[in-house]
Short mmCIF file of N, CA and C in Angstrom, two decimals:
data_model
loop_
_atom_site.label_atom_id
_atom_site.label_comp_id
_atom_site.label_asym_id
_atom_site.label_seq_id
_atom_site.Cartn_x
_atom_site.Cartn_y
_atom_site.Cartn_z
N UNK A 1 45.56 37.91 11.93
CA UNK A 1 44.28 37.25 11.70
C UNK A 1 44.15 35.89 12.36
N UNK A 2 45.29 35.30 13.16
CA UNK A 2 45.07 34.16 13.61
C UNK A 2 44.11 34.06 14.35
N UNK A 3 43.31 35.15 15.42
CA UNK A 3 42.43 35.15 16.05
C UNK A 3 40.69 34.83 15.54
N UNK A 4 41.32 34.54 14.35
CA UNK A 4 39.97 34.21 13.72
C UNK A 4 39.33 32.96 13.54
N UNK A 5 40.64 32.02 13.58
CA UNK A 5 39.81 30.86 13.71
C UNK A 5 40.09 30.19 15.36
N UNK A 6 41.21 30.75 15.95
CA UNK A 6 40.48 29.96 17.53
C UNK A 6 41.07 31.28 18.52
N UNK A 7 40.67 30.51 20.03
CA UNK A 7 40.22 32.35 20.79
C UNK A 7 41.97 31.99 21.50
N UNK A 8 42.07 30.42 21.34
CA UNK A 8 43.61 30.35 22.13
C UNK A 8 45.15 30.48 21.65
N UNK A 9 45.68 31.10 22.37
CA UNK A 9 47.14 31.19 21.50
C UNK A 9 47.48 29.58 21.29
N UNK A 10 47.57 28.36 22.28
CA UNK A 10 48.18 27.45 22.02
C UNK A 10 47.24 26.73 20.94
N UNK A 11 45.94 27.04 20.01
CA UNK A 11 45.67 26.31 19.30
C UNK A 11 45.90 27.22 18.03
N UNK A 12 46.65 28.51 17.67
CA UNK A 12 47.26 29.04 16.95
C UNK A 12 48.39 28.74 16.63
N UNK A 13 49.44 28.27 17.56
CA UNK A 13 50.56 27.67 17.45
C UNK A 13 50.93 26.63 16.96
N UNK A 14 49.58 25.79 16.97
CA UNK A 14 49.10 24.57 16.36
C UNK A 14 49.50 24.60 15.05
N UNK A 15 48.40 25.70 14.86
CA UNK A 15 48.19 25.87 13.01
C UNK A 15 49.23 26.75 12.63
N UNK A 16 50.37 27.07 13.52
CA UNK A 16 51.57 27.76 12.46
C UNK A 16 52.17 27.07 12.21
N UNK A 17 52.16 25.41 13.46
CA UNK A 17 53.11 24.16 12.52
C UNK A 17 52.61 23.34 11.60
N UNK A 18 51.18 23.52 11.19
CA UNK A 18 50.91 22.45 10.59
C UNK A 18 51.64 22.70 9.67
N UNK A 19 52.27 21.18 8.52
CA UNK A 19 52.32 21.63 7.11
C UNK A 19 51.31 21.72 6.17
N UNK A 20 50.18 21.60 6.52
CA UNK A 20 49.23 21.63 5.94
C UNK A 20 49.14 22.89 5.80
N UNK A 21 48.15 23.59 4.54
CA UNK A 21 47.38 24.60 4.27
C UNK A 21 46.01 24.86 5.17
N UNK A 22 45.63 25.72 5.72
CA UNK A 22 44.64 25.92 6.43
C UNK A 22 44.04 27.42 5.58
N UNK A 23 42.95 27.65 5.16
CA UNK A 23 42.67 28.28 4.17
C UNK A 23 41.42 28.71 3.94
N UNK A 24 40.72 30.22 4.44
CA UNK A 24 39.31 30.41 4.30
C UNK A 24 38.93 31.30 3.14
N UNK A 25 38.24 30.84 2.29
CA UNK A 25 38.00 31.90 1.17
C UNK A 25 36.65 32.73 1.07
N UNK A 26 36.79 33.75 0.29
CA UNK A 26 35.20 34.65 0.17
C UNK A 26 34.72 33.76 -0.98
N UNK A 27 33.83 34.32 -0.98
CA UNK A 27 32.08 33.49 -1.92
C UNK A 27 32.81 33.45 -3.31
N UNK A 28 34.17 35.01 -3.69
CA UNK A 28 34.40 34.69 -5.02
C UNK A 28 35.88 34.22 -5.49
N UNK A 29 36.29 33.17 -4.23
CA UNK A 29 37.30 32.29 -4.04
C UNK A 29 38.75 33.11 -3.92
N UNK A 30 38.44 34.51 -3.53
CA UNK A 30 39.62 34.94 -3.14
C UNK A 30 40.03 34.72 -1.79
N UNK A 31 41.39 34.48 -1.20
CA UNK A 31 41.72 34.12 0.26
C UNK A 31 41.51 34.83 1.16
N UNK A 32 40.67 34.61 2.15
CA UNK A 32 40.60 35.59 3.49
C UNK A 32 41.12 35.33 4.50
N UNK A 33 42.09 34.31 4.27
CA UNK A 33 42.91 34.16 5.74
C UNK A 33 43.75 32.32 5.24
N UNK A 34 44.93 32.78 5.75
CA UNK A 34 45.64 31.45 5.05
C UNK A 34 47.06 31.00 6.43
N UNK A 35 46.82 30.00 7.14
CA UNK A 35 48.26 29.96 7.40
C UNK A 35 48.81 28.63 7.27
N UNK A 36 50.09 28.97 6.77
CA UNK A 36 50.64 27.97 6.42
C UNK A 36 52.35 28.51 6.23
N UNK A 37 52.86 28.47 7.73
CA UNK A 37 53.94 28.95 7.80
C UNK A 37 55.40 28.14 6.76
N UNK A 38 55.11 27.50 6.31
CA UNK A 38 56.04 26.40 5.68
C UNK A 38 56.57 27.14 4.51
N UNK A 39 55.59 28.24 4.27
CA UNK A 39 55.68 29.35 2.57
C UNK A 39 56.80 30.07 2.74
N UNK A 40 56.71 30.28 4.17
CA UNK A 40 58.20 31.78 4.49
C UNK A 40 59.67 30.86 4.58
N UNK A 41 59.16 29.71 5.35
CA UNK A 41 60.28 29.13 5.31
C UNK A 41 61.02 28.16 3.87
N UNK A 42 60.10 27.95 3.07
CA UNK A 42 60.36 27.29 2.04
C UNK A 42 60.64 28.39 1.13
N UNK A 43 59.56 28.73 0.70
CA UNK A 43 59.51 29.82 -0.59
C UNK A 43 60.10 31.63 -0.22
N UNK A 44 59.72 31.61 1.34
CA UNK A 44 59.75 33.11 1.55
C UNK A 44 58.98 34.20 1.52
N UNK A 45 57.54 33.43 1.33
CA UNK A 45 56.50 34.27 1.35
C UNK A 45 55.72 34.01 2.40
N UNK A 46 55.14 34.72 2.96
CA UNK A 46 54.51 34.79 4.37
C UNK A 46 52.53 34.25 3.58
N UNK A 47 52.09 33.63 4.26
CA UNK A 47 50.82 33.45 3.58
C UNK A 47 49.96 34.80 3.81
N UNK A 48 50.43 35.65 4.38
CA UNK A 48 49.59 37.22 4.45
C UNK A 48 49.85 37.21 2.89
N UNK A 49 50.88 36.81 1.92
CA UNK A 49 51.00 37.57 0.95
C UNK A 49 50.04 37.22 0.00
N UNK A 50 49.49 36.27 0.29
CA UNK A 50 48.10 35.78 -0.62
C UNK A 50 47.18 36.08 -0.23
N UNK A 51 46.67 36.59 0.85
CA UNK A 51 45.42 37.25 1.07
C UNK A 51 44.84 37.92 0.32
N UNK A 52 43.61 37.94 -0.39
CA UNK A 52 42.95 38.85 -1.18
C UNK A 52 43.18 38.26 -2.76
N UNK A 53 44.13 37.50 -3.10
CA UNK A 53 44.31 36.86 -4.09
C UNK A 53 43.29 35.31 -4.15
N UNK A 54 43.28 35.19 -5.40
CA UNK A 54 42.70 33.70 -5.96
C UNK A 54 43.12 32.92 -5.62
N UNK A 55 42.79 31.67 -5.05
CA UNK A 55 43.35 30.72 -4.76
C UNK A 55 43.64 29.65 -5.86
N UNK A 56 43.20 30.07 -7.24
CA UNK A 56 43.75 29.13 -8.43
C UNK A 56 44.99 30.26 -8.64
N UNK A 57 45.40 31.14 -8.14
CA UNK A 57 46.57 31.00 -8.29
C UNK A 57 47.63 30.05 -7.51
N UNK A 58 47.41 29.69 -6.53
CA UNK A 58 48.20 28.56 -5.68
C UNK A 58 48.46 27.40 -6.66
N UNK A 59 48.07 27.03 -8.23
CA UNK A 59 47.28 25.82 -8.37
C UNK A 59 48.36 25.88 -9.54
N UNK A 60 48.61 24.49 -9.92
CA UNK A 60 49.31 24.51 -11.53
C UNK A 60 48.12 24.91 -12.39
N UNK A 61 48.65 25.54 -13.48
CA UNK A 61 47.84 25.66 -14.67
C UNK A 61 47.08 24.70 -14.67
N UNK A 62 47.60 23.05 -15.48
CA UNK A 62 46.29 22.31 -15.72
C UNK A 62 45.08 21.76 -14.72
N UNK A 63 45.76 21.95 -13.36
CA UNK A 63 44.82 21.75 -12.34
C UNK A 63 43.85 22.89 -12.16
N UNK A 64 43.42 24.38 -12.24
CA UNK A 64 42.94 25.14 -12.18
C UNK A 64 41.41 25.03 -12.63
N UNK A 65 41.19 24.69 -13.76
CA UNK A 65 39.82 24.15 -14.20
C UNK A 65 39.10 23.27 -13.36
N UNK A 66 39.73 22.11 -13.11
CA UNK A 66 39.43 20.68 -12.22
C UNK A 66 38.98 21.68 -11.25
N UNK A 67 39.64 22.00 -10.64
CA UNK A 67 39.65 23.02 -8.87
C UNK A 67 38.25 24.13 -9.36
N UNK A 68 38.04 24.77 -9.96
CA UNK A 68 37.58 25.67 -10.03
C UNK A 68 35.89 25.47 -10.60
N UNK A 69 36.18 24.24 -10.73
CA UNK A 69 34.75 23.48 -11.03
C UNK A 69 34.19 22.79 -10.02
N UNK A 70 35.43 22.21 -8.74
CA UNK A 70 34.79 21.56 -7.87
C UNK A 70 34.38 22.57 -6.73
N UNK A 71 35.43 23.84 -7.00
CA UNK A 71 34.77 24.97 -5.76
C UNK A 71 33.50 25.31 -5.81
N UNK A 72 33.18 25.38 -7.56
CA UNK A 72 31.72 26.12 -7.49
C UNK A 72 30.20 25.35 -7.51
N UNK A 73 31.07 23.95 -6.79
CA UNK A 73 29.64 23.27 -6.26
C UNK A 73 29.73 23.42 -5.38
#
């Protein structure tokens, strides 16, 4: 899916080092595209593995409300 947000490989390569989260969601805040290679190498999960999932699951418990109130403005 990297081809989705730019048409060049070297600005894909970009966004596999950021450590940042780069992160597009559908209307009902599930993930449609996430990279953030730092997951496989840290945790071991590839950010494909959150695709289609909530993104308050990424979130601590008590932060989830906060987040989930500011998405739906």
């Amino acid at each position: 899916p990297t081809d989705r947000i730019a048409g060049s490989s070297r600005a894909n390569e970009l966004l596999d080092e950021l450590v940042d989260i780069v992160v597009e969601l559908e209307s009902d805040g599930r993930i449609a595209y996430m990279v953030a290679q730092w997951l496989l190498r840290v945790f071991g999960r590839a950010p494909q593995d959150f695709v289609g999932r909530s993104f308050l699951e990424l979130l601590a418990p008590e932060d989830r409300d906060r987040a989930l109130a500011q998405y739906r403005k």
